[in-house]
mmCIF file of C-alpha atoms and ligand atoms in Angstrom:
data_model
loop_
_atom_site.group_PDB
_atom_site.id
_atom_site.type_symbol
_atom_site.label_atom_id
_atom_site.label_comp_id
_atom_site.label_asym_id
_atom_site.label_seq_id
_atom_site.Cartn_x
_atom_site.Cartn_y
_atom_site.Cartn_z
ATOM 1 C CA MET V 1 -60.477 35.307 113.245
ATOM 2 C CA ARG V 2 -64.164 34.982 112.560
ATOM 3 C CA GLY V 3 -63.411 31.851 110.512
ATOM 4 C CA PHE V 4 -61.601 30.352 113.492
ATOM 5 C CA ARG V 5 -64.561 31.089 115.773
ATOM 6 C CA LEU V 6 -66.966 29.382 113.382
ATOM 7 C CA ALA V 7 -64.687 26.380 113.070
ATOM 8 C CA ASP V 8 -64.394 26.252 116.832
ATOM 9 C CA ARG V 9 -68.146 26.318 117.167
ATOM 10 C CA PHE V 10 -68.769 23.523 114.688
ATOM 11 C CA ALA V 11 -65.785 21.263 115.392
ATOM 12 C CA PRO V 12 -66.823 18.078 117.232
ATOM 13 C CA GLY V 13 -66.408 18.503 120.963
ATOM 14 C CA TRP V 14 -63.936 15.689 121.343
ATOM 15 C CA VAL V 15 -61.686 17.208 118.705
ATOM 16 C CA ARG V 16 -61.712 20.601 120.390
ATOM 17 C CA LEU V 17 -61.019 19.131 123.784
ATOM 18 C CA SER V 18 -58.326 16.840 122.467
ATOM 19 C CA VAL V 19 -56.379 19.625 120.856
ATOM 20 C CA GLU V 20 -56.581 21.619 124.034
ATOM 21 C CA ARG V 21 -55.263 18.726 126.083
ATOM 22 C CA LEU V 22 -52.575 17.827 123.588
ATOM 23 C CA SER V 23 -51.339 21.390 123.496
ATOM 24 C CA ALA V 24 -51.246 21.197 127.281
ATOM 25 C CA ALA V 25 -49.227 18.005 126.988
ATOM 26 C CA ILE V 26 -46.608 19.932 125.124
ATOM 27 C CA THR V 27 -46.551 23.157 127.111
ATOM 28 C CA ALA V 28 -47.777 22.631 130.665
ATOM 29 C CA ARG V 29 -45.828 21.955 133.852
ATOM 30 C CA PRO V 30 -45.353 18.639 135.652
ATOM 31 C CA PRO V 31 -48.583 17.160 137.028
ATOM 32 C CA ASP V 32 -47.268 15.691 140.256
ATOM 33 C CA ARG V 33 -44.102 14.402 141.841
ATOM 34 C CA MET V 34 -45.332 10.809 141.890
ATOM 35 C CA VAL V 35 -45.115 10.728 138.104
ATOM 36 C CA TRP V 36 -41.448 11.602 138.140
ATOM 37 C CA SER V 37 -40.787 9.012 140.751
ATOM 38 C CA LEU V 38 -42.579 6.356 138.687
ATOM 39 C CA GLY V 39 -40.761 7.349 135.537
ATOM 40 C CA ARG V 40 -37.314 7.358 137.093
ATOM 41 C CA GLY V 41 -36.404 4.006 135.579
ATOM 42 C CA ALA V 42 -37.543 5.041 132.103
ATOM 43 C CA LEU V 43 -35.285 5.763 129.167
ATOM 44 C CA ASN V 44 -37.249 8.977 128.714
ATOM 45 C CA ASP V 45 -36.520 12.452 129.996
ATOM 46 C CA ALA V 46 -38.872 14.451 132.219
ATOM 47 C CA ALA V 47 -40.422 16.394 129.338
ATOM 48 C CA ALA V 48 -41.243 13.212 127.438
ATOM 49 C CA LEU V 49 -42.758 11.638 130.556
ATOM 50 C CA GLU V 50 -44.835 14.732 131.070
ATOM 51 C CA ALA V 51 -46.184 14.530 127.535
ATOM 52 C CA LEU V 52 -47.070 10.884 128.116
ATOM 53 C CA TYR V 53 -48.846 11.696 131.347
ATOM 54 C CA ARG V 54 -50.865 14.575 129.964
ATOM 55 C CA SER V 55 -51.912 12.860 126.754
ATOM 56 C CA ALA V 56 -52.944 9.820 128.822
ATOM 57 C CA ALA V 57 -54.926 12.059 131.172
ATOM 58 C CA ASP V 58 -56.671 13.476 128.126
ATOM 59 C CA VAL V 59 -57.681 9.979 127.035
ATOM 60 C CA ALA V 60 -58.980 9.265 130.533
ATOM 61 C CA ASP V 61 -60.958 12.505 130.673
ATOM 62 C CA ARG V 62 -62.586 11.810 127.316
ATOM 63 C CA ARG V 63 -63.411 8.265 128.437
ATOM 64 C CA VAL V 64 -61.980 6.694 125.322
ATOM 65 C CA SER V 65 -62.601 2.976 125.605
ATOM 66 C CA GLY V 66 -59.930 0.305 125.362
ATOM 67 C CA ASP V 67 -56.730 -0.987 126.879
ATOM 68 C CA VAL V 68 -53.198 0.396 126.975
ATOM 69 C CA VAL V 69 -50.436 -1.097 124.836
ATOM 70 C CA GLU V 70 -46.733 -0.417 125.078
ATOM 71 C CA CYS V 71 -44.358 -1.880 122.475
ATOM 72 C CA GLY V 72 -40.874 -1.544 123.969
ATOM 73 C CA VAL V 73 -41.149 -1.569 127.751
ATOM 74 C CA TYR V 74 -37.606 -1.851 129.174
ATOM 75 C CA ASN V 75 -38.234 -1.480 132.936
ATOM 76 C CA GLY V 76 -41.713 -0.005 132.662
ATOM 77 C CA GLY V 77 -41.043 3.589 133.719
ATOM 78 C CA SER V 78 -42.940 5.131 130.803
ATOM 79 C CA VAL V 79 -45.928 2.823 130.920
ATOM 80 C CA ALA V 80 -46.151 3.370 134.684
ATOM 81 C CA THR V 81 -46.386 7.104 134.008
ATOM 82 C CA VAL V 82 -49.194 6.454 131.529
ATOM 83 C CA ALA V 83 -50.864 4.170 134.050
ATOM 84 C CA ARG V 84 -50.807 6.835 136.710
ATOM 85 C CA ALA V 85 -53.103 8.911 134.496
ATOM 86 C CA LEU V 86 -55.173 6.146 132.916
ATOM 87 C CA HIS V 87 -55.648 3.120 135.109
ATOM 88 C CA ASP V 88 -59.136 2.692 136.487
ATOM 89 C CA GLY V 89 -59.129 -0.944 137.530
ATOM 90 C CA ARG V 90 -60.823 -1.950 134.278
ATOM 91 C CA ARG V 91 -58.272 -1.226 131.564
ATOM 92 C CA THR V 92 -55.640 -3.859 130.923
ATOM 93 C CA PHE V 93 -52.012 -2.874 130.332
ATOM 94 C CA TRP V 94 -50.380 -4.976 127.621
ATOM 95 C CA LEU V 95 -46.587 -4.945 127.737
ATOM 96 C CA TYR V 96 -44.589 -6.218 124.760
ATOM 97 C CA ASP V 97 -40.835 -6.601 125.033
ATOM 98 C CA SER V 98 -38.147 -9.200 124.453
ATOM 99 C CA PHE V 99 -36.757 -8.472 127.921
ATOM 100 C CA HIS V 100 -33.491 -9.439 126.283
ATOM 101 C CA GLY V 101 -32.780 -5.983 124.912
ATOM 102 C CA MET V 102 -32.810 -4.662 121.353
ATOM 103 C CA PRO V 103 -32.560 -6.828 118.246
ATOM 104 C CA PRO V 104 -29.838 -5.835 115.766
ATOM 105 C CA ALA V 105 -30.587 -2.720 113.732
ATOM 106 C CA GLY V 106 -31.188 -3.155 110.015
ATOM 107 C CA ASP V 107 -30.364 -1.278 106.824
ATOM 108 C CA ARG V 108 -33.165 1.253 107.237
ATOM 109 C CA ASP V 109 -32.025 2.262 110.715
ATOM 110 C CA GLY V 110 -28.941 4.196 109.651
ATOM 111 C CA LEU V 111 -25.242 3.699 110.241
ATOM 112 C CA PHE V 112 -25.176 4.880 113.830
ATOM 113 C CA ALA V 113 -27.919 2.473 114.874
ATOM 114 C CA GLN V 114 -26.138 -0.340 113.040
ATOM 115 C CA SER V 115 -22.952 0.408 114.940
ATOM 116 C CA LEU V 116 -24.664 -0.375 118.256
ATOM 117 C CA PRO V 117 -24.511 -3.886 119.694
ATOM 118 C CA ALA V 118 -27.711 -5.950 119.911
ATOM 119 C CA GLY V 119 -28.979 -6.487 123.443
ATOM 120 C CA GLU V 120 -28.906 -2.838 124.551
ATOM 121 C CA CYS V 121 -31.833 -1.658 126.756
ATOM 122 C CA HIS V 122 -32.181 -4.893 128.637
ATOM 123 C CA GLY V 123 -35.078 -4.459 131.046
ATOM 124 C CA THR V 124 -36.818 -7.102 133.117
ATOM 125 C CA GLU V 125 -40.420 -8.220 133.366
ATOM 126 C CA ARG V 126 -40.190 -8.166 137.142
ATOM 127 C CA THR V 127 -39.161 -4.517 137.265
ATOM 128 C CA ALA V 128 -41.841 -3.548 134.772
ATOM 129 C CA ARG V 129 -44.538 -5.321 136.792
ATOM 130 C CA HIS V 130 -43.280 -3.610 139.917
ATOM 131 C CA ALA V 131 -43.429 -0.185 138.242
ATOM 132 C CA LEU V 132 -47.053 -0.751 137.213
ATOM 133 C CA ALA V 133 -47.946 -1.996 140.678
ATOM 134 C CA ARG V 134 -46.511 1.193 142.162
ATOM 135 C CA ALA V 135 -48.716 3.155 139.772
ATOM 136 C CA GLY V 136 -51.723 1.333 141.205
ATOM 137 C CA VAL V 137 -52.450 -1.205 138.457
ATOM 138 C CA PRO V 138 -53.770 -4.484 139.899
ATOM 139 C CA ALA V 139 -51.799 -7.587 138.906
ATOM 140 C CA ASP V 140 -54.778 -9.055 137.056
ATOM 141 C CA ARG V 141 -54.824 -5.983 134.787
ATOM 142 C CA ILE V 142 -51.273 -6.554 133.524
ATOM 143 C CA GLN V 143 -50.578 -8.752 130.509
ATOM 144 C CA VAL V 144 -46.882 -9.236 129.831
ATOM 145 C CA ARG V 145 -45.966 -10.649 126.419
ATOM 146 C CA ALA V 146 -42.285 -11.455 126.693
ATOM 147 C CA GLY V 147 -40.455 -12.312 123.477
ATOM 148 C CA TRP V 148 -39.779 -10.929 120.013
ATOM 149 C CA PHE V 149 -42.608 -8.937 118.501
ATOM 150 C CA HIS V 150 -42.940 -11.220 115.486
ATOM 151 C CA ASP V 151 -43.770 -14.048 117.910
ATOM 152 C CA THR V 152 -45.799 -12.272 120.591
ATOM 153 C CA PHE V 153 -47.933 -10.091 118.311
ATOM 154 C CA THR V 154 -49.648 -13.220 117.033
ATOM 155 C CA ALA V 155 -50.891 -14.211 120.489
ATOM 156 C CA PRO V 156 -54.398 -13.037 121.546
ATOM 157 C CA LEU V 157 -54.486 -9.249 121.231
ATOM 158 C CA PRO V 158 -56.534 -6.602 123.057
ATOM 159 C CA ALA V 159 -59.980 -6.068 121.553
ATOM 160 C CA ALA V 160 -59.620 -2.266 121.624
ATOM 161 C CA VAL V 161 -56.798 0.122 122.471
ATOM 162 C CA CYS V 162 -57.179 3.644 123.877
ATOM 163 C CA TYR V 163 -53.469 4.440 124.187
ATOM 164 C CA LEU V 164 -50.649 3.033 122.071
ATOM 165 C CA HIS V 165 -47.078 3.861 123.061
ATOM 166 C CA ILE V 166 -44.478 2.621 120.612
ATOM 167 C CA ASP V 167 -40.946 2.912 121.946
ATOM 168 C CA ALA V 168 -39.059 0.265 120.014
ATOM 169 C CA ASP V 169 -36.476 2.330 118.089
ATOM 170 C CA TRP V 170 -35.832 0.272 114.958
ATOM 171 C CA TYR V 171 -37.679 0.284 111.647
ATOM 172 C CA ASP V 172 -38.901 -3.317 111.697
ATOM 173 C CA SER V 173 -40.069 -3.119 115.310
ATOM 174 C CA VAL V 174 -41.930 0.173 114.880
ATOM 175 C CA LEU V 175 -43.546 -0.791 111.577
ATOM 176 C CA LEU V 176 -44.778 -4.123 112.944
ATOM 177 C CA SER V 177 -46.129 -2.354 116.040
ATOM 178 C CA LEU V 178 -48.079 0.118 113.919
ATOM 179 C CA ARG V 179 -49.394 -2.562 111.579
ATOM 180 C CA THR V 180 -50.531 -4.740 114.464
ATOM 181 C CA PHE V 181 -52.040 -2.252 116.879
ATOM 182 C CA TYR V 182 -53.082 0.870 114.981
ATOM 183 C CA PRO V 183 -56.208 -0.845 113.572
ATOM 184 C CA LEU V 184 -57.218 -1.685 117.153
ATOM 185 C CA VAL V 185 -57.028 1.929 118.390
ATOM 186 C CA THR V 186 -60.443 3.391 119.186
ATOM 187 C CA PRO V 187 -61.244 6.668 117.373
ATOM 188 C CA GLY V 188 -60.199 9.392 119.793
ATOM 189 C CA GLY V 189 -57.402 7.217 121.165
ATOM 190 C CA VAL V 190 -53.824 8.472 121.229
ATOM 191 C CA ILE V 191 -50.794 7.021 119.463
ATOM 192 C CA VAL V 192 -47.319 8.064 120.614
ATOM 193 C CA LEU V 193 -44.166 7.278 118.650
ATOM 194 C CA ASP V 194 -41.313 7.841 121.031
ATOM 195 C CA ASP V 195 -38.439 7.753 118.586
ATOM 196 C CA PHE V 196 -39.584 9.771 115.596
ATOM 197 C CA GLY V 197 -36.893 12.383 116.094
ATOM 198 C CA TRP V 198 -34.198 10.094 117.469
ATOM 199 C CA TRP V 199 -33.967 7.127 115.163
ATOM 200 C CA GLU V 200 -34.072 7.274 111.386
ATOM 201 C CA GLY V 201 -35.741 3.874 111.191
ATOM 202 C CA ALA V 202 -38.621 4.942 113.440
ATOM 203 C CA ARG V 203 -39.270 7.973 111.250
ATOM 204 C CA ARG V 204 -39.161 5.869 108.089
ATOM 205 C CA ALA V 205 -41.503 3.299 109.598
ATOM 206 C CA PHE V 206 -44.034 6.026 110.363
ATOM 207 C CA TYR V 207 -44.002 7.395 106.804
ATOM 208 C CA ASP V 208 -44.122 3.930 105.246
ATOM 209 C CA PHE V 209 -47.029 2.980 107.482
ATOM 210 C CA VAL V 210 -49.148 6.041 106.740
ATOM 211 C CA ALA V 211 -48.440 5.617 103.016
ATOM 212 C CA GLU V 212 -49.479 1.964 102.928
ATOM 213 C CA SER V 213 -52.496 2.640 105.173
ATOM 214 C CA ARG V 214 -53.533 5.731 103.197
ATOM 215 C CA ILE V 215 -54.084 7.730 106.354
ATOM 216 C CA HIS V 216 -53.094 11.357 106.915
ATOM 217 C CA PRO V 217 -52.825 11.736 110.688
ATOM 218 C CA LEU V 218 -52.760 15.195 112.182
ATOM 219 C CA VAL V 219 -49.543 14.878 114.150
ATOM 220 C CA ASP V 220 -48.080 16.876 117.016
ATOM 221 C CA ARG V 221 -44.516 16.826 118.270
ATOM 222 C CA ALA V 222 -43.618 16.896 121.940
ATOM 223 C CA GLY V 223 -39.938 17.651 122.268
ATOM 224 C CA PRO V 224 -37.196 16.350 119.987
ATOM 225 C CA GLY V 225 -38.227 12.699 120.044
ATOM 226 C CA GLN V 226 -41.961 12.119 120.340
ATOM 227 C CA LEU V 227 -44.623 12.341 117.697
ATOM 228 C CA LEU V 228 -48.233 11.877 118.769
ATOM 229 C CA TRP V 229 -51.673 12.063 117.314
ATOM 230 C CA ILE V 230 -55.318 11.437 118.051
ATOM 231 C CA LYS V 231 -56.892 8.839 115.819
ATOM 232 C CA GLY V 232 -59.601 10.454 113.763
ATOM 233 C CA ALA V 233 -58.760 14.113 114.443
ATOM 234 C CA ALA V 234 -59.165 15.741 111.038
ATOM 235 C CA HIS V 235 -58.146 19.395 111.397
ATOM 236 C CA HIS V 236 -56.751 22.074 113.698
ATOM 237 C CA ARG V 237 -58.727 25.037 112.422
ATOM 238 C CA HIS V 238 -60.108 25.512 115.903
ATOM 239 C CA LEU V 239 -56.632 25.534 117.461
ATOM 240 C CA ALA V 240 -56.265 29.295 118.012
ATOM 241 C CA PRO V 241 -59.600 29.835 119.813
ATOM 242 C CA VAL V 242 -59.028 26.736 121.926
ATOM 243 C CA TRP V 243 -55.653 28.025 123.054
ATOM 244 C CA HIS V 244 -57.139 31.384 123.902
ATOM 245 C CA ALA V 245 -60.233 30.100 125.665
ATOM 246 C CA ARG V 246 -59.078 27.178 127.752
ATOM 247 C CA GLY V 247 -61.566 25.487 130.000
ATOM 248 C CA GLN V 248 -64.648 26.744 128.181
ATOM 249 C CA HIS V 249 -65.454 23.521 126.402
ATOM 250 C CA SER V 250 -67.476 20.747 127.901
ATOM 251 C CA PRO V 251 -65.751 17.348 128.029
ATOM 252 C CA GLU V 252 -68.200 15.510 125.812
ATOM 253 C CA PHE V 253 -66.780 12.819 123.586
ATOM 254 C CA THR V 254 -68.408 11.827 120.322
ATOM 255 C CA PRO V 255 -66.405 9.119 118.586
ATOM 256 C CA THR V 256 -66.174 9.244 114.825
ATOM 257 C CA ASP V 257 -65.000 6.495 112.570
ATOM 258 C CA GLN V 258 -62.328 7.735 110.232
HETATM 259 C C1 SAM X 1 -35.943 2.267 124.270
HETATM 260 S S1 SAM X 1 -36.351 0.776 125.040
HETATM 261 C C2 SAM X 1 -37.952 1.096 125.736
HETATM 262 C C3 SAM X 1 -37.920 2.144 126.792
HETATM 263 C C4 SAM X 1 -39.138 2.238 127.677
HETATM 264 N N1 SAM X 1 -40.356 2.463 126.931
HETATM 265 C C5 SAM X 1 -38.923 3.359 128.654
HETATM 266 O O1 SAM X 1 -39.400 4.476 128.406
HETATM 267 O O2 SAM X 1 -38.226 3.138 129.637
HETATM 268 C C6 SAM X 1 -36.747 -0.215 123.683
HETATM 269 C C7 SAM X 1 -37.244 -1.595 124.060
HETATM 270 O O3 SAM X 1 -37.801 -2.190 122.904
HETATM 271 C C8 SAM X 1 -37.580 -3.589 122.948
HETATM 272 N N2 SAM X 1 -37.668 -4.071 121.558
HETATM 273 C C9 SAM X 1 -37.322 -3.423 120.435
HETATM 274 N N3 SAM X 1 -37.589 -4.156 119.341
HETATM 275 C C10 SAM X 1 -38.158 -5.301 119.796
HETATM 276 C C11 SAM X 1 -38.675 -6.472 119.158
HETATM 277 N N4 SAM X 1 -38.649 -6.598 117.822
HETATM 278 N N5 SAM X 1 -39.190 -7.454 119.922
HETATM 279 C C12 SAM X 1 -39.198 -7.330 121.290
HETATM 280 N N6 SAM X 1 -38.724 -6.249 121.948
HETATM 281 C C13 SAM X 1 -38.218 -5.245 121.212
HETATM 282 C C14 SAM X 1 -36.227 -3.734 123.611
HETATM 283 O O4 SAM X 1 -36.102 -4.959 124.297
HETATM 284 C C15 SAM X 1 -36.180 -2.539 124.576
HETATM 285 O O5 SAM X 1 -36.498 -2.913 125.895
#
């Protein structure tokens, strides 16, 4: 126990606070009814939306710099939930989707995924823009990149990303999303993989990406699908004291470059 207290004392403040908030993302109750209303059109359940909201609120509280990126938008219900916690009139929300539904699954996605027809999850840009507007994001803070990732990811990209939500199901889509946007995430920013527990290809893409990038992220799970982590968080030794002493840490944020 003494070891935990020492670790708690010497862990960087932003790490301590982040773990506290992320644990809250997994365990706490819904933040407000507006979030559920915004997320109604999402392909995510209430618990997953809650985790998105709380991890986004954590990023806002720690004042992590950068924009928000969602790869796999559908009708915008999830990114609107994130926006409710994070938009401040200055961050831009970058939305990447074909808006023609899913591409065909490939070999690494498993037999069930391959049995599904291409074109599922067909959302519209109009609905996604509307969802973000309802969350309070001004139109000039929304960048929609409609088309296949391998075309749109080459267009001008955000300079820095504070929150990266990847909800694109298949191996190729998830791996390309990680390769393109992870390097842009600010230390202290949050990365959420929606489909880690649902789709074999998404899980494989994660492990292939961390292997090729030689990173060892300290991951959390939120429910059966999501996997999330804070870029640069290096350990959880302080976890026990943080859980038992909520609210005692100041919200300072000291970015590190890992
Ligand atoms: C599960 S849906 C996204 C759900 C949404 N985030 C929500 O919570 O409501 C997956 C989306 O990813 C998009 N998608 C997947 N792979 C893509 C690719 N390679 N290029 C463009 N869009 C892609 C599909 O069009 C689909 O809208």
